């Protein structure tokens, strides 16, 4: 009998259940009024809402051993003599009897019984994911349950029921282990760092844990017959160019001893403090297309990677390497027998290397691919392989793969103590020196004659909007664009300004003398650049805004504000624009800037790109964060100011939909499964995800608490949607078009610049803070854990706080 499969623990539970008088051969539907009142999380619903849900419940009576849910992701459980005819995507609440998880043979899979008052099936109902086990009624008597359809549960979560959503989210995170795969991968990836000896990372073990993540960006991860070219393309663009010929990889935050860096006098040293522009030593530098990575090939097959920081940068690299390894093995399996394929590839390479023309080389490549694809690959594979390496030797890469076997050895170098200072510190020192050259000496604690605004964006949009050269040569640039880039005027851009900025890049490429003249004019009117040479990957632009306003050349016509051309009365005005940071590097960089400029900082502005999670979100939309949810800190939430920015105004000037709500800071894009993304979207009402905001906010909070940052300083965080990870067709594996990317980026930039250039941008914030002080405060002591719970409760709307609610909404572009 199946009862022999029950453990002693389960038998004890079943004996208790079976002894109840309510367990009978015939179960009738009980009164549904108030049936959910004591069931967590339904008990946290308002009485009226809970009664509405109770009316929608469906009653089920189950025979002993009857299957309730199959280990399947189909819409309906298949009918059989042993299967209940109910939707697979429902949440169930046990009324009488009990339920157990079983495998295909009916054996109990876990020492746990779902007893009356408990619920099950919530993960498949919310996330539409496959179950690992069947769920059956116990075999010691009949059982019954209420059920609620998936769409009703999701609708309940999408409404503003914060207590219900928070209770369910807490259960999924802490009891159901929705983050277990993520945490296991993270711990294993850093396991080598904590080893007492210099052992390499167990890469095969890491691959196993990576598969358990089920990344949304890697949808075909477990389909061995199907090469996932989308995910592979994403990974290859973020890996070193010679990754198919490399085996041994060393990752570190410091330059390894075998290499040297050049200092400003041309001398060589191994100290990080003297970084200027290049590494020297055996081997050569290797490029990475879509990531600013310092990579050095020390010897054939061995790479050194200098990490920008020891969280996001490392995880980004290692997850991309996992994608590459998995997809390379798939292709290798399909290329067998390798000796035959290798001969075809070698013959083709011999012809190509004999000095034939590009056209002949392309024909030889196509013919060789046709030979090796016959009986092994499809025509689609042939096309995709050429797209993977559009500017490279496709046959050479395939020969590398045939030989490689995807065997990688990865070392995570342990950081040693250093008294030379970090590259980030020396980067900041040069920023300060350049600021002094531009606006004169200053005291960061008491200089009332200087105002500083900080922007984190990129190195082109801010400069383009206020460049004296560009706006004094606008007619000339546009005329050249109409003659040489007529297609740009038909691609759907909103206005002439948006059209001009893509033209500028092409114009300078064809007129290098114009680019040099632009640099001279910009420098004349108070614009200086600090190109990174400490391997931070962060370039900087500094603007003397008073001097720039006096040039008379004008700014972007669409920057809002009546006083943006007026100088601050009797004060120097400095704008610092830093390029994108990477993950936790944002906290380091911003902390150094706040230490350097301190009380002088009037505003901190972040212009970024993010993945959109809202169901109606699409590329080119804008995200307006109300809070930042920190994935790395167990779901901790931090409020975002955005005090003086209007989402309606953003919608009006961009002609894009603006989504208002929380945004998640994640440790890595690839680390997110569809289940995790839906967890954030449906339970936390998240509108998107990015990688730096929480780190920036940590630095801002720290500086504010320590009194380093002026109490009236303003922070603004705005993002445009670069991809929608829940929609594979719009993931990061495919590039944005100009019409998708230019309008939202420049609309956000104009909005931020309107505040930065204005004389009055901080006065309303200070006035509001005075009003808050008048309301008074209640103080009491709590533990660190209780403080986190209280803060999350306030931020999520469980505890009321004036003008601070997590409610996702959106503003659509329209004529009204």
XYZ file of C-alpha atoms in Angstrom, residues 164-769:
606
model
C -1.895 41.145 1.762
C 0.910 41.490 -0.814
C 3.591 42.045 1.848
C 2.501 38.983 3.866
C 2.446 36.783 0.758
C 5.801 38.144 -0.445
C 7.354 37.480 2.963
C 6.097 33.898 2.901
C 7.413 33.303 -0.624
C 10.819 34.745 0.245
C 11.397 33.286 3.703
C 9.248 30.117 3.811
C 8.827 28.987 0.214
C 12.426 29.794 -0.723
C 11.777 31.662 -3.952
C 15.305 33.128 -3.716
C 17.059 29.839 -2.895
C 18.518 29.293 -6.388
C 19.690 32.912 -6.564
C 21.352 32.766 -3.132
C 22.957 29.388 -3.872
C 24.492 30.681 -7.099
C 25.725 33.861 -5.418
C 27.331 31.943 -2.551
C 28.967 29.410 -4.885
C 30.298 32.097 -7.238
C 32.189 33.688 -4.342
C 33.164 30.399 -2.650
C 36.683 30.448 -4.094
C 37.226 33.897 -2.587
C 36.786 32.512 0.925
C 38.986 29.434 0.458
C 42.197 29.434 2.552
C 44.227 28.387 -0.493
C 44.256 29.697 -4.061
C 41.855 27.165 -5.507
C 40.081 27.793 -8.789
C 36.322 28.136 -8.931
C 34.495 24.846 -9.480
C 33.138 25.950 -12.849
C 31.164 22.775 -13.569
C 29.469 23.148 -10.164
C 28.726 26.781 -10.968
C 27.099 25.749 -14.272
C 24.805 23.342 -12.389
C 23.690 26.125 -10.049
C 23.324 28.544 -12.950
C 20.889 26.148 -14.637
C 18.743 26.165 -11.491
C 18.380 29.962 -11.826
C 16.362 29.544 -15.057
C 17.298 33.079 -16.225
C 14.613 34.960 -18.126
C 17.272 36.214 -20.538
C 18.323 32.605 -21.288
C 14.956 30.949 -22.058
C 16.326 27.891 -23.930
C 18.954 27.029 -21.339
C 17.844 23.388 -20.925
C 16.928 22.686 -24.563
C 20.022 20.799 -25.694
C 18.708 20.488 -29.263
C 18.277 24.267 -29.616
C 21.128 26.794 -29.526
C 19.926 29.992 -27.826
C 21.536 32.527 -30.162
C 19.831 35.487 -28.490
C 21.333 34.764 -25.064
C 24.672 33.754 -26.603
C 24.894 37.004 -28.557
C 24.201 38.979 -25.368
C 26.994 37.115 -23.541
C 29.600 37.293 -26.310
C 29.312 41.078 -26.561
C 30.131 41.305 -22.836
C 33.000 38.809 -22.844
C 36.604 39.318 -24.040
C 36.959 39.137 -27.794
C 39.195 36.055 -27.638
C 37.040 34.049 -25.212
C 36.780 31.116 -27.658
C 40.598 30.730 -27.502
C 40.997 31.208 -23.732
C 40.993 28.584 -20.965
C 42.446 30.148 -17.814
C 40.952 33.369 -16.389
C 42.105 35.403 -13.369
C 39.688 38.038 -11.967
C 40.965 40.618 -9.501
C 40.491 44.132 -8.124
C 44.253 44.733 -8.352
C 46.802 44.320 -11.120
C 48.592 40.975 -10.777
C 52.337 41.088 -10.199
C 53.348 39.889 -13.649
C 51.919 43.100 -15.143
C 52.862 46.747 -14.670
C 51.103 50.065 -15.133
C 52.646 53.238 -16.501
C 52.691 56.373 -14.371
C 52.620 59.940 -15.614
C 56.400 60.034 -16.165
C 56.432 56.896 -18.268
C 57.964 54.855 -15.443
C 56.571 51.452 -14.613
C 55.174 50.436 -11.260
C 52.865 47.749 -9.908
C 51.148 50.121 -7.480
C 47.532 50.978 -8.182
C 48.184 54.530 -6.974
C 50.176 55.375 -10.072
C 47.660 54.253 -12.700
C 47.424 56.561 -15.680
C 46.548 55.010 -18.991
C 47.903 51.575 -19.805
C 49.063 48.193 -18.590
C 52.380 46.873 -19.855
C 53.875 43.418 -19.653
C 53.753 40.125 -21.512
C 50.812 39.669 -23.850
C 48.341 42.264 -25.118
C 45.115 44.112 -24.320
C 41.811 42.486 -25.340
C 38.657 44.364 -26.283
C 35.094 43.768 -25.000
C 32.350 45.184 -27.224
C 29.519 46.030 -24.800
C 31.327 46.369 -21.442
C 34.122 48.621 -20.258
C 36.425 45.858 -19.071
C 40.191 45.941 -18.635
C 41.267 42.579 -20.056
C 44.833 41.453 -20.692
C 45.970 38.267 -22.433
C 49.023 37.377 -20.326
C 49.905 34.422 -22.549
C 48.004 32.363 -25.147
C 44.932 30.966 -23.441
C 45.310 32.934 -20.164
C 43.365 36.142 -19.405
C 43.610 38.679 -16.602
C 40.435 40.737 -15.889
C 40.639 43.834 -13.686
C 37.260 44.144 -11.948
C 35.671 47.568 -11.411
C 34.027 46.256 -8.227
C 33.627 42.877 -6.559
C 29.872 42.362 -6.912
C 28.033 43.301 -10.096
C 31.055 43.353 -12.412
C 32.222 39.885 -11.362
C 28.708 38.400 -11.411
C 28.033 39.949 -14.821
C 31.196 38.375 -16.217
C 30.695 34.967 -14.641
C 27.030 34.662 -15.716
C 27.926 35.631 -19.280
C 30.660 32.980 -19.193
C 28.045 30.425 -18.068
C 25.812 31.331 -21.028
C 28.753 31.058 -23.414
C 29.884 27.707 -22.013
C 26.406 26.138 -22.159
C 25.657 27.299 -25.706
C 29.154 26.432 -26.937
C 28.709 22.870 -25.643
C 25.358 22.603 -27.410
C 26.974 23.626 -30.683
C 29.958 21.344 -30.099
C 27.629 18.376 -29.631
C 25.912 19.130 -32.936
C 29.191 19.545 -34.845
C 30.283 15.960 -34.212
C 32.124 14.051 -35.557
C 34.699 16.721 -34.792
C 37.554 15.372 -37.014
C 35.383 15.658 -40.161
C 34.109 19.161 -39.276
C 37.587 20.335 -38.253
C 38.969 19.323 -41.664
C 36.288 21.292 -43.520
C 36.972 24.334 -41.319
C 40.751 24.072 -41.723
C 40.431 23.793 -45.515
C 38.186 26.864 -45.617
C 40.569 28.854 -43.413
C 43.496 27.932 -45.617
C 41.749 29.420 -48.646
C 40.722 32.568 -46.764
C 44.221 33.114 -45.362
C 45.749 32.816 -48.846
C 44.820 36.441 -49.514
C 41.469 36.239 -51.317
C 39.141 39.244 -51.530
C 36.387 39.952 -49.001
C 33.747 38.760 -51.449
C 35.580 35.503 -52.097
C 36.181 35.023 -48.359
C 32.453 35.462 -47.709
C 31.657 32.851 -50.385
C 34.184 30.386 -48.942
C 32.689 30.922 -45.467
C 29.149 30.294 -46.736
C 30.212 27.175 -48.688
C 32.118 25.754 -45.718
C 29.201 26.387 -43.370
C 26.873 24.646 -45.823
C 29.138 21.581 -45.733
C 29.347 21.354 -41.950
C 25.673 22.214 -41.432
C 24.435 19.454 -43.729
C 22.868 16.800 -41.536
C 23.967 18.626 -38.365
C 22.537 22.138 -38.342
C 19.710 23.988 -40.048
C 19.859 26.968 -42.407
C 18.866 29.216 -39.496
C 21.967 28.091 -37.589
C 24.176 29.053 -40.510
C 22.732 32.574 -40.592
C 22.931 33.000 -36.820
C 26.564 31.848 -36.625
C 27.582 34.562 -39.086
C 25.616 37.135 -37.060
C 27.393 36.086 -33.840
C 30.715 37.261 -35.266
C 29.754 39.779 -37.969
C 33.211 41.354 -38.134
C 35.206 38.283 -37.200
C 36.401 35.105 -38.839
C 33.420 32.778 -38.398
C 35.338 29.667 -39.472
C 38.156 30.430 -37.036
C 35.650 30.716 -34.203
C 33.977 27.446 -35.086
C 37.342 25.707 -35.187
C 38.082 27.137 -31.735
C 34.775 25.725 -30.474
C 35.452 22.310 -32.034
C 38.743 22.127 -30.109
C 37.782 23.932 -26.889
C 35.158 21.707 -25.165
C 34.047 24.779 -23.100
C 36.557 23.971 -20.361
C 37.323 27.082 -18.261
C 39.387 27.542 -15.113
C 38.473 30.709 -13.191
C 40.439 32.201 -10.304
C 39.021 34.963 -8.108
C 42.085 36.714 -6.745
C 42.027 37.553 -3.034
C 42.640 41.202 -2.272
C 45.798 41.904 -0.304
C 46.300 44.876 2.001
C 47.440 47.984 0.151
C 48.589 51.361 1.430
C 48.845 52.884 -2.030
C 45.197 53.939 -2.252
C 42.574 52.733 -4.680
C 42.118 53.742 -8.290
C 38.742 55.250 -7.346
C 40.440 57.600 -4.847
C 42.995 58.767 -7.380
C 40.224 59.225 -9.944
C 38.411 61.529 -7.491
C 41.607 63.426 -6.761
C 41.917 64.284 -10.458
C 38.259 65.367 -10.544
C 38.914 67.812 -7.704
C 42.092 69.126 -9.341
C 40.192 69.755 -12.597
C 37.383 71.512 -10.689
C 39.921 73.839 -9.061
C 41.399 74.633 -12.484
C 37.917 75.429 -13.765
C 36.306 77.463 -10.959
C 39.078 78.098 -8.410
C 39.835 76.741 -4.932
C 36.993 75.939 -2.545
C 36.207 74.697 0.963
C 33.763 71.777 0.861
C 32.324 72.524 4.317
C 31.862 76.276 4.486
C 32.162 77.784 1.000
C 28.868 79.603 0.513
C 30.100 80.966 -2.816
C 29.873 77.671 -4.728
C 26.946 75.455 -5.779
C 27.582 71.940 -7.133
C 25.145 69.712 -9.020
C 26.047 66.085 -9.754
C 24.597 64.102 -12.664
C 25.195 60.425 -13.393
C 24.295 59.694 -16.998
C 26.557 59.201 -20.010
C 29.132 61.319 -21.829
C 27.001 62.581 -24.694
C 23.422 63.612 -23.799
C 24.251 66.322 -21.210
C 27.118 67.669 -23.327
C 25.024 67.705 -26.492
C 22.208 69.648 -24.813
C 24.448 72.514 -23.605
C 27.462 72.415 -25.959
C 28.279 75.930 -27.295
C 29.692 74.505 -30.534
C 26.726 72.279 -31.369
C 24.087 74.945 -30.768
C 26.010 77.685 -32.573
C 26.478 75.366 -35.602
C 23.014 73.815 -35.562
C 22.026 74.963 -39.071
C 25.249 73.652 -40.601
C 24.939 70.260 -38.850
C 21.280 69.804 -39.813
C 21.935 70.729 -43.455
C 24.701 68.115 -43.597
C 22.368 65.560 -42.026
C 19.576 66.165 -44.541
C 22.028 65.599 -47.386
C 23.896 62.611 -45.977
C 21.413 60.951 -43.587
C 17.946 61.477 -45.113
C 16.663 58.209 -43.594
C 17.032 59.732 -40.123
C 14.241 62.215 -40.866
C 11.839 59.322 -41.518
C 12.592 57.133 -38.473
C 9.969 58.600 -36.129
C 11.954 61.014 -33.942
C 9.857 63.693 -32.253
C 11.616 66.939 -33.096
C 14.581 68.619 -34.756
C 16.688 68.528 -31.585
C 16.300 64.757 -31.276
C 17.271 64.389 -34.940
C 20.359 66.557 -34.563
C 22.114 64.567 -31.840
C 22.541 61.316 -33.842
C 23.715 63.465 -36.761
C 26.398 65.106 -34.594
C 28.178 61.786 -34.075
C 28.272 61.022 -37.798
C 29.156 64.643 -38.621
C 32.218 64.570 -36.361
C 33.283 61.232 -37.820
C 33.337 62.791 -41.305
C 34.730 66.139 -40.056
C 37.421 65.372 -37.457
C 38.584 68.973 -37.668
C 35.085 70.028 -36.557
C 35.314 67.727 -33.542
C 38.658 69.238 -32.544
C 37.240 72.757 -32.938
C 34.233 71.771 -30.804
C 36.573 70.631 -28.011
C 38.437 73.955 -28.116
C 35.242 76.035 -28.071
C 33.735 73.937 -25.292
C 36.885 74.305 -23.216
C 36.929 78.063 -23.829
C 33.436 78.348 -22.333
C 34.071 76.276 -19.226
C 33.760 72.606 -20.187
C 36.550 70.227 -19.161
C 36.771 66.451 -19.463
C 38.523 64.006 -17.135
C 39.114 60.807 -19.082
C 39.479 57.845 -16.754
C 42.932 56.313 -16.576
C 42.659 54.534 -13.245
C 40.597 51.702 -14.800
C 37.394 52.828 -13.097
C 35.611 52.944 -16.466
C 34.055 56.294 -15.451
C 34.781 59.407 -17.541
C 33.811 62.823 -16.151
C 32.744 66.164 -17.604
C 32.852 69.383 -15.560
C 30.901 72.498 -16.549
C 31.369 76.049 -15.253
C 27.702 76.914 -15.782
C 28.068 80.659 -15.185
C 30.744 80.884 -17.857
C 28.739 78.646 -20.171
C 25.643 80.827 -19.813
C 27.689 83.905 -20.703
C 28.750 82.409 -24.063
C 25.488 83.461 -25.712
C 25.491 80.285 -27.833
C 22.295 78.958 -26.337
C 21.159 75.561 -25.108
C 18.799 72.874 -26.345
C 15.559 74.685 -27.253
C 13.398 72.213 -25.322
C 15.032 72.503 -21.880
C 12.193 73.732 -19.612
C 12.519 76.750 -17.324
C 12.314 80.538 -17.586
C 15.558 81.287 -15.724
C 17.901 78.616 -17.072
C 20.123 81.233 -18.770
C 20.445 83.377 -15.652
C 23.612 83.030 -13.555
C 23.391 82.347 -9.837
C 23.674 85.678 -8.044
C 27.202 86.047 -6.723
C 27.868 82.296 -6.698
C 30.010 79.960 -8.739
C 28.064 77.079 -10.271
C 29.693 73.728 -11.088
C 28.021 70.786 -12.851
C 29.767 67.401 -12.581
C 28.561 64.794 -15.074
C 29.880 61.250 -14.503
C 29.531 58.318 -16.868
C 27.627 55.170 -15.908
C 28.975 53.325 -12.873
C 28.598 49.574 -12.547
C 26.659 48.110 -9.621
C 28.170 48.715 -6.189
C 30.819 50.915 -7.788
C 28.132 53.635 -7.726
C 28.286 53.794 -3.914
C 32.094 54.098 -3.943
C 32.179 56.789 -6.630
C 29.355 58.918 -5.191
C 30.725 58.635 -1.644
C 34.073 60.008 -2.849
C 32.372 62.900 -4.652
C 30.310 63.728 -1.555
C 33.446 63.607 0.611
C 35.111 65.993 -1.835
C 32.277 68.488 -2.369
C 30.157 67.822 0.742
C 27.870 70.684 1.817
C 28.284 72.372 -1.568
C 26.207 69.714 -3.359
C 22.772 71.075 -4.224
C 21.448 68.064 -6.145
C 22.282 64.483 -7.160
C 20.643 63.371 -10.387
C 20.660 59.883 -11.896
C 19.720 59.392 -15.551
C 19.802 55.681 -16.324
C 18.373 52.896 -18.390
C 16.405 50.021 -16.926
C 14.478 46.901 -17.795
C 10.721 47.471 -17.783
C 8.555 45.074 -15.729
C 5.087 46.640 -15.805
C 2.718 44.631 -17.981
C 2.069 47.563 -20.328
C 5.707 48.708 -20.384
C 7.581 48.885 -23.679
C 10.950 50.058 -24.930
C 11.334 53.815 -24.846
C 8.943 54.307 -21.926
C 10.079 56.240 -18.840
C 10.278 54.998 -15.238
C 9.592 57.406 -12.383
C 10.710 55.612 -9.179
C 8.914 56.186 -5.895
C 11.109 53.695 -4.037
C 14.141 51.532 -4.728
C 13.882 47.886 -3.721
C 17.319 46.409 -2.924
C 17.652 42.786 -4.029
C 21.041 42.504 -2.305
C 19.656 43.597 1.099
C 16.848 41.077 1.514
C 14.235 43.301 -0.120
C 14.998 46.498 1.792
C 13.211 49.560 0.374
C 14.558 53.107 0.129
C 12.408 56.116 -0.810
C 13.333 58.264 -3.798
C 12.910 62.018 -3.566
C 12.010 63.236 -7.089
C 10.398 66.097 -5.168
C 10.217 68.664 -7.932
C 9.827 66.451 -11.018
C 6.373 65.860 -12.457
C 5.619 62.588 -14.259
C 2.881 64.399 -16.187
C 5.401 66.947 -17.467
C 7.758 64.125 -18.449
C 4.955 62.457 -20.357
C 4.094 65.720 -22.102
C 7.615 66.565 -23.302
C 8.631 63.007 -24.230
C 5.388 61.731 -25.814
C 6.138 58.500 -23.969
C 4.278 56.585 -21.282
C 5.635 57.282 -17.783
C 5.391 54.487 -15.198
C 5.333 55.540 -11.535
C 6.246 53.004 -8.844
C 9.101 51.088 -7.185
C 12.214 50.072 -9.141
C 14.475 47.143 -8.188
C 18.255 47.306 -7.905
C 19.537 43.861 -8.919
C 23.000 42.339 -8.657
C 22.959 41.082 -12.215
C 20.643 41.126 -15.217
C 21.205 37.476 -16.091
C 20.545 36.343 -12.495
C 16.829 37.123 -12.742
C 14.420 34.287 -13.489
C 10.938 34.876 -14.852
C 9.581 33.842 -11.459
C 11.671 36.476 -9.638
C 10.701 39.183 -12.127
C 7.017 38.375 -11.694
C 7.512 38.296 -7.906
C 8.697 41.901 -8.019
C 6.151 43.007 -10.589
C 3.073 41.390 -9.053
C 3.780 41.512 -5.328
C 5.841 44.717 -5.085
C 4.230 46.541 -8.054
C 7.739 47.149 -9.444
C 7.892 49.034 -12.724
C 11.464 48.103 -13.646
C 14.942 46.941 -12.632
C 18.426 48.446 -12.809
C 21.804 47.970 -11.070
C 22.993 51.177 -9.348
C 20.195 53.169 -7.673
C 20.273 51.434 -4.291
C 24.044 51.864 -4.099
C 23.733 55.579 -4.873
C 21.022 55.941 -2.219
C 23.200 54.200 0.377
C 25.901 56.828 -0.201
C 23.328 59.655 -0.046
C 21.771 58.343 3.198
C 25.211 57.871 4.758
C 26.338 61.395 3.856
C 23.044 62.868 5.097
C 23.186 61.060 8.454
C 26.810 62.105 8.972
C 26.056 65.730 8.108
C 28.293 65.682 5.039
C 25.413 66.501 2.699
C 23.267 69.612 2.984
C 19.802 68.840 4.372
C 18.159 70.735 1.522
C 19.989 68.869 -1.239
C 17.730 67.233 -3.791
C 17.972 63.805 -5.405
C 16.291 62.803 -8.660
C 16.233 59.352 -10.262
C 14.738 58.849 -13.725
C 15.122 55.954 -16.174
C 14.213 55.076 -19.716
C 13.273 51.501 -20.638
C 15.958 49.796 -22.714
C 14.415 46.318 -22.633
C 11.491 44.321 -21.263
C 12.978 41.104 -19.795
C 9.575 39.419 -19.506
C 9.216 39.766 -23.285
C 12.008 37.766 -25.037
C 11.552 39.709 -28.287
C 12.491 42.970 -26.489
C 15.300 41.735 -24.237
C 18.839 43.094 -24.049
C 19.842 40.515 -26.638
C 18.432 42.870 -29.316
C 19.478 46.503 -29.768
C 17.219 49.564 -29.408
C 16.333 51.673 -32.425
C 16.976 55.443 -32.485
C 13.241 56.124 -32.248
C 13.065 53.967 -29.119
C 16.121 55.358 -27.324
C 16.698 58.999 -28.297
C 13.361 60.644 -27.276
C 13.153 59.289 -23.697
C 16.871 59.772 -22.981
C 16.908 63.392 -24.118
C 13.534 64.179 -22.532
C 14.882 63.030 -19.148
C 18.144 64.908 -19.743
C 16.250 68.116 -20.557
C 14.061 67.748 -17.467
C 17.108 67.283 -15.207
C 19.040 70.130 -16.859
C 16.016 72.412 -16.431
C 16.312 71.851 -12.666
C 20.125 72.080 -12.576
C 20.309 75.286 -14.615
C 17.535 76.911 -12.590
C 18.277 79.355 -9.750
C 15.388 78.144 -7.592
C 15.679 74.354 -7.688
C 16.307 73.789 -3.969
C 14.090 76.412 -2.316
C 10.865 74.361 -2.432
C 12.629 71.352 -0.903
C 13.960 73.409 2.014
C 10.525 74.910 2.616
C 8.908 71.498 2.672
C 11.517 70.263 5.154
